[in-house]
PDB file of C-alpha atoms in Angstrom:
ATOM      1  CA  MET A   1     -77.141  66.833  -7.316  1.00  0.00           C
ATOM      2  CA  THR A   2     -78.669  66.210 -10.725  1.00  0.00           C
ATOM      3  CA  ALA A   3     -75.285  65.328 -12.212  1.00  0.00           C
ATOM      4  CA  VAL A   4     -74.653  62.835  -9.452  1.00  0.00           C
ATOM      5  CA  LEU A   5     -77.970  61.080 -10.088  1.00  0.00           C
ATOM      6  CA  GLU A   6     -77.469  60.950 -13.851  1.00  0.00           C
ATOM      7  CA  ALA A   7     -73.906  59.616 -13.706  1.00  0.00           C
ATOM      8  CA  PRO A   8     -74.781  55.922 -13.355  1.00  0.00           C
ATOM      9  CA  ALA A   9     -77.011  56.075 -16.446  1.00  0.00           C
ATOM     10  CA  ASP A  10     -74.131  57.553 -18.461  1.00  0.00           C
ATOM     11  CA  THR A  11     -71.705  54.859 -17.300  1.00  0.00           C
ATOM     12  CA  GLU A  12     -74.110  52.031 -18.160  1.00  0.00           C
ATOM     13  CA  ALA A  13     -74.841  53.212 -21.686  1.00  0.00           C
ATOM     14  CA  PRO A  14     -71.530  52.143 -23.276  1.00  0.00           C
ATOM     15  CA  GLN A  15     -71.863  48.675 -21.733  1.00  0.00           C
ATOM     16  CA  ALA A  16     -75.333  48.194 -23.215  1.00  0.00           C
ATOM     17  CA  LYS A  17     -74.129  49.184 -26.700  1.00  0.00           C
ATOM     18  CA  ARG A  18     -70.967  47.059 -26.633  1.00  0.00           C
ATOM     19  CA  PRO A  19     -70.820  45.110 -29.926  1.00  0.00           C
ATOM     20  CA  ARG A  20     -70.676  41.355 -29.941  1.00  0.00           C
ATOM     21  CA  ARG A  21     -67.451  39.680 -30.898  1.00  0.00           C
ATOM     22  CA  ARG A  22     -67.537  38.015 -34.273  1.00  0.00           C
ATOM     23  CA  PRO A  23     -65.479  34.912 -35.004  1.00  0.00           C
ATOM     24  CA  ALA A  24     -62.279  35.801 -36.812  1.00  0.00           C
ATOM     25  CA  PRO A  25     -61.960  34.550 -40.403  1.00  0.00           C
ATOM     26  CA  LEU A  26     -58.745  32.876 -39.301  1.00  0.00           C
ATOM     27  CA  ARG A  27     -60.766  30.234 -37.425  1.00  0.00           C
ATOM     28  CA  VAL A  28     -62.240  29.103 -40.734  1.00  0.00           C
ATOM     29  CA  LEU A  29     -59.380  29.809 -43.122  1.00  0.00           C
ATOM     30  CA  ALA A  30     -56.636  28.152 -41.049  1.00  0.00           C
ATOM     31  CA  PRO A  31     -58.122  24.618 -40.938  1.00  0.00           C
ATOM     32  CA  VAL A  32     -59.180  24.896 -44.594  1.00  0.00           C
ATOM     33  CA  ALA A  33     -55.624  25.824 -45.566  1.00  0.00           C
ATOM     34  CA  VAL A  34     -54.212  22.898 -43.574  1.00  0.00           C
ATOM     35  CA  PHE A  35     -56.745  20.558 -45.216  1.00  0.00           C
ATOM     36  CA  VAL A  36     -55.694  21.721 -48.689  1.00  0.00           C
ATOM     37  CA  LEU A  37     -52.012  21.264 -47.820  1.00  0.00           C
ATOM     38  CA  VAL A  38     -52.624  17.742 -46.483  1.00  0.00           C
ATOM     39  CA  ILE A  39     -54.561  16.739 -49.609  1.00  0.00           C
ATOM     40  CA  ALA A  40     -51.853  18.213 -51.826  1.00  0.00           C
ATOM     41  CA  ALA A  41     -49.110  16.378 -49.898  1.00  0.00           C
ATOM     42  CA  TRP A  42     -51.114  13.167 -50.088  1.00  0.00           C
ATOM     43  CA  ALA A  43     -51.619  13.473 -53.850  1.00  0.00           C
ATOM     44  CA  ALA A  44     -47.965  14.363 -54.442  1.00  0.00           C
ATOM     45  CA  SER A  45     -46.739  11.422 -52.344  1.00  0.00           C
ATOM     46  CA  SER A  46     -49.027   8.997 -54.176  1.00  0.00           C
ATOM     47  CA  HIS A  47     -48.146  10.163 -57.674  1.00  0.00           C
ATOM     48  CA  LEU A  48     -44.461  11.027 -57.228  1.00  0.00           C
ATOM     49  CA  LEU A  49     -43.064   8.834 -54.467  1.00  0.00           C
ATOM     50  CA  VAL A  50     -45.001   5.583 -54.748  1.00  0.00           C
ATOM     51  CA  PRO A  51     -44.363   3.424 -57.844  1.00  0.00           C
ATOM     52  CA  GLU A  52     -47.388   2.813 -60.010  1.00  0.00           C
ATOM     53  CA  ALA A  53     -47.272  -0.939 -59.338  1.00  0.00           C
ATOM     54  CA  SER A  54     -47.493  -0.285 -55.568  1.00  0.00           C
ATOM     55  CA  ARG A  55     -49.892   2.640 -55.743  1.00  0.00           C
ATOM     56  CA  PHE A  56     -52.686   0.507 -54.271  1.00  0.00           C
ATOM     57  CA  LEU A  57     -50.874   0.910 -50.925  1.00  0.00           C
ATOM     58  CA  LEU A  58     -51.398   4.687 -51.019  1.00  0.00           C
ATOM     59  CA  PRO A  59     -54.014   5.565 -53.636  1.00  0.00           C
ATOM     60  CA  PRO A  60     -54.391   9.252 -54.559  1.00  0.00           C
ATOM     61  CA  PRO A  61     -57.302  11.270 -53.144  1.00  0.00           C
ATOM     62  CA  GLU A  62     -59.247  11.223 -56.434  1.00  0.00           C
ATOM     63  CA  ALA A  63     -59.138   7.410 -56.491  1.00  0.00           C
ATOM     64  CA  VAL A  64     -60.418   7.241 -52.916  1.00  0.00           C
ATOM     65  CA  VAL A  65     -63.315   9.553 -53.781  1.00  0.00           C
ATOM     66  CA  ALA A  66     -64.148   7.635 -56.944  1.00  0.00           C
ATOM     67  CA  GLU A  67     -63.977   4.148 -55.420  1.00  0.00           C
ATOM     68  CA  GLY A  68     -65.221   4.868 -51.911  1.00  0.00           C
ATOM     69  CA  LEU A  69     -67.792   7.653 -52.290  1.00  0.00           C
ATOM     70  CA  LEU A  70     -68.923   7.862 -55.905  1.00  0.00           C
ATOM     71  CA  ASP A  71     -69.345   4.131 -56.403  1.00  0.00           C
ATOM     72  CA  PRO A  72     -72.933   3.437 -55.252  1.00  0.00           C
ATOM     73  CA  VAL A  73     -72.296  -0.095 -53.999  1.00  0.00           C
ATOM     74  CA  ALA A  74     -69.274   0.832 -51.881  1.00  0.00           C
ATOM     75  CA  ARG A  75     -70.919   4.025 -50.650  1.00  0.00           C
ATOM     76  CA  THR A  76     -74.058   2.215 -49.473  1.00  0.00           C
ATOM     77  CA  GLU A  77     -71.994  -0.490 -47.806  1.00  0.00           C
ATOM     78  CA  ILE A  78     -69.785   1.975 -45.936  1.00  0.00           C
ATOM     79  CA  LEU A  79     -72.568   4.355 -44.876  1.00  0.00           C
ATOM     80  CA  THR A  80     -74.754   1.501 -43.611  1.00  0.00           C
ATOM     81  CA  ALA A  81     -71.911   0.085 -41.524  1.00  0.00           C
ATOM     82  CA  LEU A  82     -71.009   3.558 -40.302  1.00  0.00           C
ATOM     83  CA  TRP A  83     -74.583   4.217 -39.186  1.00  0.00           C
ATOM     84  CA  ASN A  84     -74.576   0.972 -37.185  1.00  0.00           C
ATOM     85  CA  THR A  85     -71.350   2.075 -35.507  1.00  0.00           C
ATOM     86  CA  VAL A  86     -72.714   5.558 -34.767  1.00  0.00           C
ATOM     87  CA  GLN A  87     -75.818   4.119 -33.107  1.00  0.00           C
ATOM     88  CA  VAL A  88     -73.690   2.047 -30.752  1.00  0.00           C
ATOM     89  CA  ALA A  89     -71.377   4.978 -30.027  1.00  0.00           C
ATOM     90  CA  LEU A  90     -74.206   7.439 -29.286  1.00  0.00           C
ATOM     91  CA  CYS A  91     -75.957   4.990 -27.003  1.00  0.00           C
ATOM     92  CA  GLY A  92     -72.743   4.247 -25.116  1.00  0.00           C
ATOM     93  CA  LEU A  93     -71.878   7.941 -24.908  1.00  0.00           C
ATOM     94  CA  ALA A  94     -75.301   8.826 -23.491  1.00  0.00           C
ATOM     95  CA  ILE A  95     -75.003   6.124 -20.824  1.00  0.00           C
ATOM     96  CA  ALA A  96     -71.447   7.218 -19.992  1.00  0.00           C
ATOM     97  CA  ILE A  97     -72.539  10.853 -19.607  1.00  0.00           C
ATOM     98  CA  VAL A  98     -75.443  10.025 -17.292  1.00  0.00           C
ATOM     99  CA  LEU A  99     -73.482   7.494 -15.253  1.00  0.00           C
ATOM    100  CA  GLY A 100     -70.334   9.618 -15.114  1.00  0.00           C
ATOM    101  CA  VAL A 101     -72.160  12.741 -13.936  1.00  0.00           C
ATOM    102  CA  LEU A 102     -74.029  10.772 -11.262  1.00  0.00           C
ATOM    103  CA  VAL A 103     -70.833   9.164  -9.968  1.00  0.00           C
ATOM    104  CA  ALA A 104     -69.034  12.527  -9.928  1.00  0.00           C
ATOM    105  CA  VAL A 105     -71.919  14.159  -8.043  1.00  0.00           C
ATOM    106  CA  VAL A 106     -71.858  11.409  -5.426  1.00  0.00           C
ATOM    107  CA  MET A 107     -68.091  11.764  -5.019  1.00  0.00           C
ATOM    108  CA  SER A 108     -68.374  15.547  -4.715  1.00  0.00           C
ATOM    109  CA  GLN A 109     -70.896  15.276  -1.887  1.00  0.00           C
ATOM    110  CA  ALA A 110     -68.991  12.820   0.303  1.00  0.00           C
ATOM    111  CA  ARG A 111     -65.271  12.458   0.744  1.00  0.00           C
ATOM    112  CA  TRP A 112     -65.623   8.782   1.639  1.00  0.00           C
ATOM    113  CA  ALA A 113     -67.362   8.188  -1.695  1.00  0.00           C
ATOM    114  CA  GLU A 114     -64.538   9.898  -3.582  1.00  0.00           C
ATOM    115  CA  PHE A 115     -61.912   7.857  -1.738  1.00  0.00           C
ATOM    116  CA  SER A 116     -63.870   4.668  -2.414  1.00  0.00           C
ATOM    117  CA  LEU A 117     -64.851   5.143  -6.072  1.00  0.00           C
ATOM    118  CA  TYR A 118     -62.195   7.285  -7.733  1.00  0.00           C
ATOM    119  CA  PRO A 119     -59.401   4.650  -7.648  1.00  0.00           C
ATOM    120  CA  TYR A 120     -61.669   2.261  -9.532  1.00  0.00           C
ATOM    121  CA  ALA A 121     -62.430   4.926 -12.111  1.00  0.00           C
ATOM    122  CA  VAL A 122     -58.676   5.221 -12.675  1.00  0.00           C
ATOM    123  CA  VAL A 123     -58.374   1.429 -12.924  1.00  0.00           C
ATOM    124  CA  LEU A 124     -61.172   1.415 -15.486  1.00  0.00           C
ATOM    125  CA  GLN A 125     -59.182   3.857 -17.614  1.00  0.00           C
ATOM    126  CA  THR A 126     -55.969   1.829 -17.424  1.00  0.00           C
ATOM    127  CA  ILE A 127     -57.462  -1.568 -18.371  1.00  0.00           C
ATOM    128  CA  PRO A 128     -56.315  -2.497 -21.903  1.00  0.00           C
ATOM    129  CA  ILE A 129     -59.514  -2.484 -23.918  1.00  0.00           C
ATOM    130  CA  LEU A 130     -58.239  -5.024 -26.437  1.00  0.00           C
ATOM    131  CA  ALA A 131     -57.789  -7.563 -23.650  1.00  0.00           C
ATOM    132  CA  VAL A 132     -61.297  -7.260 -22.182  1.00  0.00           C
ATOM    133  CA  VAL A 133     -63.306  -7.066 -25.420  1.00  0.00           C
ATOM    134  CA  PRO A 134     -63.211 -10.879 -25.912  1.00  0.00           C
ATOM    135  CA  LEU A 135     -64.358 -11.336 -22.304  1.00  0.00           C
ATOM    136  CA  PHE A 136     -67.377  -9.111 -22.876  1.00  0.00           C
ATOM    137  CA  GLY A 137     -68.224 -11.265 -25.857  1.00  0.00           C
ATOM    138  CA  PHE A 138     -68.089 -14.425 -23.725  1.00  0.00           C
ATOM    139  CA  TRP A 139     -70.145 -12.906 -20.913  1.00  0.00           C
ATOM    140  CA  PHE A 140     -72.745 -10.782 -22.708  1.00  0.00           C
ATOM    141  CA  GLY A 141     -72.766 -12.110 -26.262  1.00  0.00           C
ATOM    142  CA  TYR A 142     -71.676 -10.383 -29.440  1.00  0.00           C
ATOM    143  CA  GLU A 143     -74.649  -8.178 -30.212  1.00  0.00           C
ATOM    144  CA  PHE A 144     -75.558  -4.539 -29.626  1.00  0.00           C
ATOM    145  CA  GLY A 145     -75.371  -4.629 -25.823  1.00  0.00           C
ATOM    146  CA  SER A 146     -71.770  -5.806 -25.653  1.00  0.00           C
ATOM    147  CA  ARG A 147     -70.656  -3.072 -28.030  1.00  0.00           C
ATOM    148  CA  VAL A 148     -72.406  -0.471 -25.894  1.00  0.00           C
ATOM    149  CA  ILE A 149     -70.642  -1.761 -22.770  1.00  0.00           C
ATOM    150  CA  VAL A 150     -67.276  -1.327 -24.486  1.00  0.00           C
ATOM    151  CA  CYS A 151     -68.184   2.253 -25.462  1.00  0.00           C
ATOM    152  CA  VAL A 152     -69.242   3.064 -21.895  1.00  0.00           C
ATOM    153  CA  MET A 153     -66.032   1.603 -20.534  1.00  0.00           C
ATOM    154  CA  VAL A 154     -63.714   3.679 -22.726  1.00  0.00           C
ATOM    155  CA  SER A 155     -65.695   6.951 -22.498  1.00  0.00           C
ATOM    156  CA  LEU A 156     -66.671   7.036 -18.805  1.00  0.00           C
ATOM    157  CA  PHE A 157     -63.447   8.267 -17.204  1.00  0.00           C
ATOM    158  CA  PRO A 158     -63.229  11.700 -18.923  1.00  0.00           C
ATOM    159  CA  VAL A 159     -66.809  12.483 -17.869  1.00  0.00           C
ATOM    160  CA  VAL A 160     -66.166  11.504 -14.248  1.00  0.00           C
ATOM    161  CA  THR A 161     -62.861  13.360 -13.972  1.00  0.00           C
ATOM    162  CA  ASN A 162     -63.950  16.608 -15.613  1.00  0.00           C
ATOM    163  CA  THR A 163     -67.297  16.727 -13.828  1.00  0.00           C
ATOM    164  CA  LEU A 164     -65.687  16.128 -10.447  1.00  0.00           C
ATOM    165  CA  PHE A 165     -63.103  18.820 -11.169  1.00  0.00           C
ATOM    166  CA  GLY A 166     -65.831  21.304 -12.096  1.00  0.00           C
ATOM    167  CA  LEU A 167     -67.944  20.528  -9.035  1.00  0.00           C
ATOM    168  CA  LYS A 168     -64.951  21.027  -6.718  1.00  0.00           C
ATOM    169  CA  SER A 169     -63.710  24.205  -8.420  1.00  0.00           C
ATOM    170  CA  VAL A 170     -66.347  26.525  -6.925  1.00  0.00           C
ATOM    171  CA  ALA A 171     -64.761  29.415  -5.035  1.00  0.00           C
ATOM    172  CA  PRO A 172     -64.966  29.195  -1.218  1.00  0.00           C
ATOM    173  CA  ALA A 173     -66.505  32.676  -1.083  1.00  0.00           C
ATOM    174  CA  GLU A 174     -69.478  31.460  -3.118  1.00  0.00           C
ATOM    175  CA  HIS A 175     -69.921  28.502  -0.774  1.00  0.00           C
ATOM    176  CA  ASP A 176     -69.818  30.913   2.181  1.00  0.00           C
ATOM    177  CA  LEU A 177     -72.539  33.023   0.561  1.00  0.00           C
ATOM    178  CA  PHE A 178     -74.820  29.996   0.191  1.00  0.00           C
ATOM    179  CA  THR A 179     -74.064  28.991   3.791  1.00  0.00           C
ATOM    180  CA  LEU A 180     -74.932  32.491   4.939  1.00  0.00           C
ATOM    181  CA  HIS A 181     -78.360  32.209   3.305  1.00  0.00           C
ATOM    182  CA  GLY A 182     -78.991  28.785   4.838  1.00  0.00           C
ATOM    183  CA  ALA A 183     -78.982  26.840   1.556  1.00  0.00           C
ATOM    184  CA  THR A 184     -79.478  23.101   1.734  1.00  0.00           C
ATOM    185  CA  ARG A 185     -77.012  20.649   0.185  1.00  0.00           C
ATOM    186  CA  LEU A 186     -79.384  20.035  -2.731  1.00  0.00           C
ATOM    187  CA  GLN A 187     -79.808  23.774  -3.358  1.00  0.00           C
ATOM    188  CA  ARG A 188     -76.051  24.275  -3.237  1.00  0.00           C
ATOM    189  CA  LEU A 189     -75.542  21.453  -5.734  1.00  0.00           C
ATOM    190  CA  TRP A 190     -78.298  22.514  -8.147  1.00  0.00           C
ATOM    191  CA  LYS A 191     -77.823  26.295  -8.097  1.00  0.00           C
ATOM    192  CA  LEU A 192     -74.088  26.652  -7.482  1.00  0.00           C
ATOM    193  CA  GLN A 193     -71.957  23.601  -8.189  1.00  0.00           C
ATOM    194  CA  LEU A 194     -73.620  22.177 -11.309  1.00  0.00           C
ATOM    195  CA  PRO A 195     -73.802  25.533 -13.177  1.00  0.00           C
ATOM    196  CA  ALA A 196     -70.163  26.227 -12.289  1.00  0.00           C
ATOM    197  CA  ALA A 197     -69.138  22.743 -13.448  1.00  0.00           C
ATOM    198  CA  LEU A 198     -70.825  22.933 -16.870  1.00  0.00           C
ATOM    199  CA  PRO A 199     -67.741  24.110 -18.847  1.00  0.00           C
ATOM    200  CA  ALA A 200     -65.577  21.344 -17.381  1.00  0.00           C
ATOM    201  CA  MET A 201     -68.333  18.776 -17.918  1.00  0.00           C
ATOM    202  CA  ILE A 202     -68.652  19.671 -21.601  1.00  0.00           C
ATOM    203  CA  SER A 203     -64.882  19.391 -21.988  1.00  0.00           C
ATOM    204  CA  GLY A 204     -65.196  15.838 -20.726  1.00  0.00           C
ATOM    205  CA  PHE A 205     -68.046  15.181 -23.161  1.00  0.00           C
ATOM    206  CA  LYS A 206     -65.816  16.313 -26.040  1.00  0.00           C
ATOM    207  CA  ILE A 207     -63.158  13.772 -25.131  1.00  0.00           C
ATOM    208  CA  SER A 208     -65.682  11.007 -24.506  1.00  0.00           C
ATOM    209  CA  GLY A 209     -67.351  11.537 -27.888  1.00  0.00           C
ATOM    210  CA  GLY A 210     -64.223  10.520 -29.762  1.00  0.00           C
ATOM    211  CA  GLN A 211     -63.546   7.703 -27.309  1.00  0.00           C
ATOM    212  CA  ALA A 212     -67.036   6.289 -27.877  1.00  0.00           C
ATOM    213  CA  ILE A 213     -66.476   6.130 -31.644  1.00  0.00           C
ATOM    214  CA  ILE A 214     -63.167   4.328 -31.096  1.00  0.00           C
ATOM    215  CA  GLY A 215     -64.761   1.902 -28.646  1.00  0.00           C
ATOM    216  CA  SER A 216     -67.557   1.065 -31.066  1.00  0.00           C
ATOM    217  CA  ILE A 217     -65.097   0.399 -33.894  1.00  0.00           C
ATOM    218  CA  VAL A 218     -62.826  -1.741 -31.706  1.00  0.00           C
ATOM    219  CA  ALA A 219     -65.738  -3.812 -30.405  1.00  0.00           C
ATOM    220  CA  ASP A 220     -67.081  -4.391 -33.889  1.00  0.00           C
ATOM    221  CA  PHE A 221     -63.607  -5.276 -35.170  1.00  0.00           C
ATOM    222  CA  PHE A 222     -63.139  -8.028 -32.576  1.00  0.00           C
ATOM    223  CA  PHE A 223     -66.660  -9.405 -32.106  1.00  0.00           C
ATOM    224  CA  ARG A 224     -67.203 -10.211 -35.802  1.00  0.00           C
ATOM    225  CA  GLN A 225     -70.792 -11.218 -35.128  1.00  0.00           C
ATOM    226  CA  GLY A 226     -74.151  -9.502 -35.213  1.00  0.00           C
ATOM    227  CA  VAL A 227     -74.923  -6.496 -37.397  1.00  0.00           C
ATOM    228  CA  PRO A 228     -71.690  -5.411 -39.137  1.00  0.00           C
ATOM    229  CA  GLY A 229     -70.303  -2.003 -38.306  1.00  0.00           C
ATOM    230  CA  ILE A 230     -67.495   0.041 -39.730  1.00  0.00           C
ATOM    231  CA  GLY A 231     -64.896  -1.921 -37.738  1.00  0.00           C
ATOM    232  CA  ARG A 232     -65.742  -5.169 -39.470  1.00  0.00           C
ATOM    233  CA  MET A 233     -65.842  -3.456 -42.866  1.00  0.00           C
ATOM    234  CA  ILE A 234     -62.359  -2.065 -42.234  1.00  0.00           C
ATOM    235  CA  ASP A 235     -61.147  -5.602 -41.576  1.00  0.00           C
ATOM    236  CA  VAL A 236     -62.842  -6.852 -44.756  1.00  0.00           C
ATOM    237  CA  TYR A 237     -61.240  -4.106 -46.843  1.00  0.00           C
ATOM    238  CA  ARG A 238     -57.878  -4.918 -45.276  1.00  0.00           C
ATOM    239  CA  GLN A 239     -58.161  -8.531 -46.341  1.00  0.00           C
ATOM    240  CA  ARG A 240     -59.194  -7.527 -49.868  1.00  0.00           C
ATOM    241  CA  LEU A 241     -56.429  -4.907 -50.131  1.00  0.00           C
ATOM    242  CA  ALA A 242     -59.227  -2.468 -51.039  1.00  0.00           C
ATOM    243  CA  THR A 243     -57.285   0.543 -49.841  1.00  0.00           C
ATOM    244  CA  GLU A 244     -59.654   3.105 -51.388  1.00  0.00           C
ATOM    245  CA  GLU A 245     -62.654   1.776 -49.443  1.00  0.00           C
ATOM    246  CA  LEU A 246     -60.509   1.329 -46.336  1.00  0.00           C
ATOM    247  CA  LEU A 247     -59.375   4.958 -46.366  1.00  0.00           C
ATOM    248  CA  THR A 248     -62.932   6.118 -47.026  1.00  0.00           C
ATOM    249  CA  ALA A 249     -64.180   4.198 -43.988  1.00  0.00           C
ATOM    250  CA  LEU A 250     -61.414   5.625 -41.819  1.00  0.00           C
ATOM    251  CA  LEU A 251     -61.982   9.199 -42.968  1.00  0.00           C
ATOM    252  CA  LEU A 252     -65.747   9.028 -42.502  1.00  0.00           C
ATOM    253  CA  SER A 253     -65.307   7.560 -39.014  1.00  0.00           C
ATOM    254  CA  SER A 254     -62.994  10.441 -38.136  1.00  0.00           C
ATOM    255  CA  LEU A 255     -65.536  12.886 -39.539  1.00  0.00           C
ATOM    256  CA  VAL A 256     -68.219  11.507 -37.211  1.00  0.00           C
ATOM    257  CA  GLY A 257     -65.939  12.013 -34.219  1.00  0.00           C
ATOM    258  CA  LEU A 258     -65.177  15.524 -35.416  1.00  0.00           C
ATOM    259  CA  CYS A 259     -68.889  16.306 -35.740  1.00  0.00           C
ATOM    260  CA  LEU A 260     -69.464  15.172 -32.158  1.00  0.00           C
ATOM    261  CA  PHE A 261     -66.610  17.420 -31.019  1.00  0.00           C
ATOM    262  CA  TRP A 262     -68.095  20.374 -32.907  1.00  0.00           C
ATOM    263  CA  ALA A 263     -71.545  19.745 -31.416  1.00  0.00           C
ATOM    264  CA  PHE A 264     -70.188  19.834 -27.870  1.00  0.00           C
ATOM    265  CA  ASP A 265     -68.045  22.826 -28.770  1.00  0.00           C
ATOM    266  CA  LEU A 266     -71.157  24.741 -29.860  1.00  0.00           C
ATOM    267  CA  LEU A 267     -72.817  23.727 -26.610  1.00  0.00           C
ATOM    268  CA  ALA A 268     -69.770  24.977 -24.698  1.00  0.00           C
ATOM    269  CA  GLY A 269     -69.955  28.333 -26.489  1.00  0.00           C
ATOM    270  CA  ARG A 270     -73.603  28.709 -25.549  1.00  0.00           C
ATOM    271  CA  VAL A 271     -72.836  27.854 -21.934  1.00  0.00           C
ATOM    272  CA  ASP A 272     -70.044  30.443 -21.884  1.00  0.00           C
ATOM    273  CA  ARG A 273     -72.431  33.094 -23.226  1.00  0.00           C
ATOM    274  CA  LEU A 274     -74.982  32.250 -20.566  1.00  0.00           C
ATOM    275  CA  HIS A 275     -72.296  32.506 -17.883  1.00  0.00           C
ATOM    276  CA  GLY A 276     -71.241  35.859 -19.327  1.00  0.00           C
ATOM    277  CA  LYS A 277     -74.792  37.201 -19.131  1.00  0.00           C
ATOM    278  CA  ARG A 278     -75.023  36.107 -15.508  1.00  0.00           C
TER     279      ARG A 278
END
């Protein structure tokens, strides 16, 4: 009898002492190795394949660093424009996240709402952004607000689609359990559907983060008025044939998008750990 009572304690002990998984060094070493190979291929192509007279078309990495980052005038110009672009992108992304989650929640609670709204979400994704950017300028002006609208437009669909998928992916058995306990629709949404949808929602946020940066650059490139962002500076460097500054602006813009992806990826890891504890 004593052995029977003590058995559960013995079986739970190994689970309590289970070590945490540590990230493999390969996750860090692999992208670093690819980065080194890309830089080496870039430098070799610039020095060996491109004639010296045409090297301004593909300057080597050291020239890009010297002209675009180490030069104080160019660095200040690029970072200021990049910050203006990031502000627009973050504001548009925040609005897209709030609006997209709300629309997905409404569609998940009523089939008629999904049938009515989802086709227009698809249409919004298929509209060519380059064609509507001039219209936004005519209608809303060429300042901060119009750029934010463009960012919302290009980053809304991934949030809506992934959130709706997560809300509808709850197992029927879990819904039956909530029905058995007499849960209201609001309780079911708040305590069951939204927690289950968090991983899919964050996946949509990852995609929308990069889309918001692209939307901000495209809007700034075409509006050409108001506070200059990185899109207008890219156009200026193109006209000057300042390839070093142009590549610096492009690389830093990509780095901002990558940082947003990493931030949401960290959030996704934390959500997964919380789900694992539950």
